[in-house]
Amino acid sequence: MLKKKKKKKRENLLFVLTRLANVQYDFKGRNDLVKFVKTVAEAGLYVHLRIGPYVCAEWNYGGFPLWLHFIPGIQFRTDNGPFKEEMQIFTAKIVDMMKKENLYASQGGPIILSQIENEYGNIDSAYGSAAKSYIQWAASMATSLDTGVPWVMCQQADAPDPMINTCNGFYCDQFTPNSVKKPKMWTENWTGWFLSFGGAAPYRPVEDIAFAVARFFQLGGTFQNYYMYHGGTNFGRTTGGPFIATSYDYDAPIDEYGLLRQPKWGHLKDLHKAIKLCEAALIATDPTITSLGTNLEASVYKTGTGSCAAFLANVRTNSDATVNFSGNSYHLPAWSVSILPDCKNVALNTAQINSMAVMPRFMQQSLKNDIDSSDGFQSGWSWVDEPVGISKNNAFTKLGLLEQINVTADKSDYLWYSLSTEIQGDEPFLEDGSQTVLHVESLGHALHAFINGKLAGSGTGNSGNAKVTEDIPVTLIHGKNTIDLLSLTVGLQNYGAFYDKQGAGITGPVKLKGLANGTTVDLSSQQWTYQVGLQGEELGLPSGSSSKWVSGSTLPKKQPLIWYKTTFDAPAGNDPVALHFIGMGKGEAWVNGQSIGRYWPAYVSSNSGCTSSCDYRGPYNSNKCLKNCGKPSQQLYHVPRSWLKPSGNTLVLFEEIGGDPTQISFATKQVESLCSRVSEYHPLPVDMWGSDLTTGRKSSPMLSLECPFPNQVISSIKFASFGTPHGTCGSFSHSKCSSRMALSIVQEACIGSKSCSIGVSIDTFGDPCRGIAKSLAVEASCT
């Protein structure tokens, strides 16, 4: 018994020492959380610090470090001692960092809320009774840290007091907190959806987002947060899923490249200005809600001191309505909310956009600054062949097939499974040169099979099912045959009950089928040799500085397992930069040693599911509005300007399946044109709220344009029509009802100016067709 206790003590001590050696906090560079919070404060904003520590966010392994997986006896996100200990250590660490810098609102800082856990209520039933005790513990642990600001749990209906339970989703107007003492809060309003390799690109119309936000505040909402408001990029191997693409643009109001996505940004800005005009009434009282008809509703916030604000909603999905409210008549488009800050005049309708649209384009550029060079990025390449199979000294041999994550600890996407088998002349295989079938089953996410050093076939899962089952025709020879299987991950699982238990890799069976006498040979339990990662990773090839690079007159193309390197000059100007990976298959890319993420243009989305336009009316879901069908899910990969030097930059690629790097080019994101369409029945721009009341005269709606960058002016008017123009921004056309004066009036008002505003009325343009509702549509260019 004494020996057993000593042995247990030694094991515990060994674990503690191992943990201390493994845990290294990294708050440098892009991970500088304190600097980020201080920057937010400098911008005059507040912070909701969502500590988690589980984050989901389509992030690799849900944001947890992989070493947690190897703690003896650990079970994630449940009433489990080892997990709770690690969770408390991390949470206390983050809180302590914030306190030391006086960043909580209770200390005069910008952090007004903190969050513990994340969307646990979506999956807690799978953990049984242990989930309830875990939530009780998490709430108690968090509040004991004494931040001086409230704590929230999103999507947690049973969040114990004083935790505030909150809503995440596309709509939260019908959400009710679990106590009348708790405010109605919306922690994630999804402005779009994430992109998956192999999938089409989702987007969400701004009219629907604005409708959802207005409905939320109409029905008593107090706090609303966009997810995402600024899209981003999953650099390196940070993306999870699996199969989440490198781009995390999310169709956000500020895009992946840091540019405003218009009209989404502008319309939401106008929406919040309109809601702000209602502030005095909203914070003073609860709404009185009345029906104005079927799926028509009015909410009135009225105080004894004279403040009054109203929201008029048409929740119908296909029919406009005219409603009578407080003695006046109001037109409500389908699936819209009108906001009346004085209970009389409309400041904004969610379906009527005053903000201009900006149409971006990516301009292809040579990877050299010398545009006149005939070879552009065609030359200057060097390469290193990645060996097929086992090439590193730390390879090891085991009986049977091993699960990948347990072997690699996520140090690399790649794990080699290698086996040599002897085919004798009397064995029941087909004759030399004939084919049999290699049957491979994997938990995911993709694999490449090599027979005697040659690529025989590949297989991949998808975002709905990561598992891979492939029957690969192979040609074996009499004598020794080498089977090398390269298994790879594409971001570890990030969501779901027990997601940390979902494995990866070739767990089998692996069989040879199609023998001469119809038998099958199962190779699964034989002795396999394993290698974690690639030789090129060990040699430091991503940095570009290894001595192993070779060059020659003939660049090898369209071959698997090859590293490429070249140098390039940064594109001229200040426009955001992307690499266009046309001609490549699958792999990872590095610029000046920084990983810009996994690329996979060979994975093409389905031809079905996309439409040329999306009707914002009616409930949104992530499959409702899709574009880019039948094309690579992602071809453009963001390269931050801050990573580039004017010249002498290094680009390194690792290509798995074969590509032609000379086809790669740079693209800079620029503005192609501005456009807008405003009708006679649009509300005034919200910035003009109250102008009619003070001047005593009725103003017309306004169409406004403004060049997005400094030192730009409007240089041309591509289209202008007042009447009943057809089409949408970028594809406007005239109808029979069109003012002949429209183009000249708009040109005179706008050309040569950074911005312009034009009244949308017959007083400005004349009346080309009496008795018909008219609009002004304009498309312009800036230089």
CSV table of N, CA and C in Angstrom, one decimal, residues 2 40 43 59 71 180 182 186 195 202 228 237 249 307 420 447 460 493 498 516 543 580 592 624 681 683 734 740 752:
chain,number,residue,atom,x,y,z
A,2,LEU,N,1.9,1.2,0.8
A,2,LEU,CA,2.8,2.4,0.9
A,2,LEU,C,3.5,2.6,-0.5
A,40,VAL,N,-9.9,49.8,-27.2
A,40,VAL,CA,-11.3,49.9,-27.2
A,40,VAL,C,-11.7,51.2,-26.4
A,43,ALA,N,-11.1,54.4,-28.0
A,43,ALA,CA,-12.1,54.7,-29.1
A,43,ALA,C,-13.5,55.1,-28.5
A,59,TRP,N,-13.3,28.2,-33.9
A,59,TRP,CA,-11.9,28.2,-33.5
A,59,TRP,C,-11.4,26.8,-33.3
A,71,ILE,N,-4.7,15.6,-19.8
A,71,ILE,CA,-4.7,15.6,-18.3
A,71,ILE,C,-5.4,14.4,-17.8
A,180,VAL,N,-37.7,38.3,-13.8
A,180,VAL,CA,-38.1,39.7,-14.2
A,180,VAL,C,-37.1,40.7,-13.7
A,182,LYS,N,-33.9,40.5,-14.3
A,182,LYS,CA,-32.8,40.5,-15.3
A,182,LYS,C,-33.1,41.2,-16.6
A,186,TRP,N,-29.0,40.5,-25.7
A,186,TRP,CA,-28.7,39.7,-26.9
A,186,TRP,C,-27.2,39.8,-27.2
A,195,LEU,N,-17.8,30.6,-43.4
A,195,LEU,CA,-17.6,29.9,-44.7
A,195,LEU,C,-16.9,28.6,-44.4
A,202,PRO,N,-22.2,32.2,-47.5
A,202,PRO,CA,-23.4,32.7,-47.0
A,202,PRO,C,-23.4,34.3,-46.8
A,228,MET,N,-20.5,38.6,-36.5
A,228,MET,CA,-19.4,39.5,-36.2
A,228,MET,C,-19.7,40.9,-36.7
A,237,ARG,N,-3.1,28.0,-38.2
A,237,ARG,CA,-3.9,26.8,-38.1
A,237,ARG,C,-5.0,27.0,-37.0
A,249,ASP,N,-14.8,36.2,-42.8
A,249,ASP,CA,-15.4,37.5,-43.1
A,249,ASP,C,-16.8,37.7,-42.5
A,307,SER,N,-42.0,62.1,-22.7
A,307,SER,CA,-41.2,61.4,-23.7
A,307,SER,C,-42.1,60.3,-24.3
A,420,SER,N,5.0,-1.7,-44.9
A,420,SER,CA,5.5,-2.5,-46.0
A,420,SER,C,4.9,-3.9,-46.0
A,447,LEU,N,-7.2,12.5,-46.6
A,447,LEU,CA,-6.1,11.6,-46.6
A,447,LEU,C,-5.6,11.5,-48.1
A,460,THR,N,-11.6,13.0,-48.9
A,460,THR,CA,-11.9,14.1,-48.0
A,460,THR,C,-13.3,14.0,-47.4
A,493,GLN,N,-12.4,19.8,-34.2
A,493,GLN,CA,-13.8,20.1,-33.8
A,493,GLN,C,-13.9,21.2,-32.8
A,498,PHE,N,-19.4,16.8,-26.0
A,498,PHE,CA,-18.3,15.9,-26.0
A,498,PHE,C,-17.4,16.1,-27.3
A,516,ALA,N,-7.6,-12.3,-56.4
A,516,ALA,CA,-7.9,-13.2,-57.5
A,516,ALA,C,-9.0,-14.2,-57.1
A,543,SER,N,9.9,29.4,-42.9
A,543,SER,CA,10.6,30.6,-42.7
A,543,SER,C,11.3,31.1,-44.0
A,580,HIS,N,-4.2,35.5,-54.7
A,580,HIS,CA,-5.1,34.8,-55.5
A,580,HIS,C,-4.5,33.4,-55.8
A,592,ASN,N,6.7,36.0,-45.3
A,592,ASN,CA,7.8,36.4,-44.3
A,592,ASN,C,7.7,35.7,-43.0
A,624,LYS,N,-30.1,30.3,-46.5
A,624,LYS,CA,-31.1,31.0,-47.3
A,624,LYS,C,-30.5,31.8,-48.4
A,681,TYR,N,-40.8,58.0,-51.0
A,681,TYR,CA,-41.4,57.6,-49.7
A,681,TYR,C,-40.5,57.1,-48.6
A,683,PRO,N,-38.0,57.7,-45.5
A,683,PRO,CA,-37.8,58.7,-44.5
A,683,PRO,C,-36.7,59.6,-44.9
A,734,HIS,N,-32.8,51.8,-67.3
A,734,HIS,CA,-33.9,52.8,-67.4
A,734,HIS,C,-35.2,52.0,-67.7
A,740,ARG,N,-35.6,63.0,-68.1
A,740,ARG,CA,-34.5,63.3,-69.0
A,740,ARG,C,-33.4,64.2,-68.3
A,752,GLY,N,-16.7,66.0,-59.1
A,752,GLY,CA,-15.6,66.9,-58.6
A,752,GLY,C,-15.7,67.1,-57.1
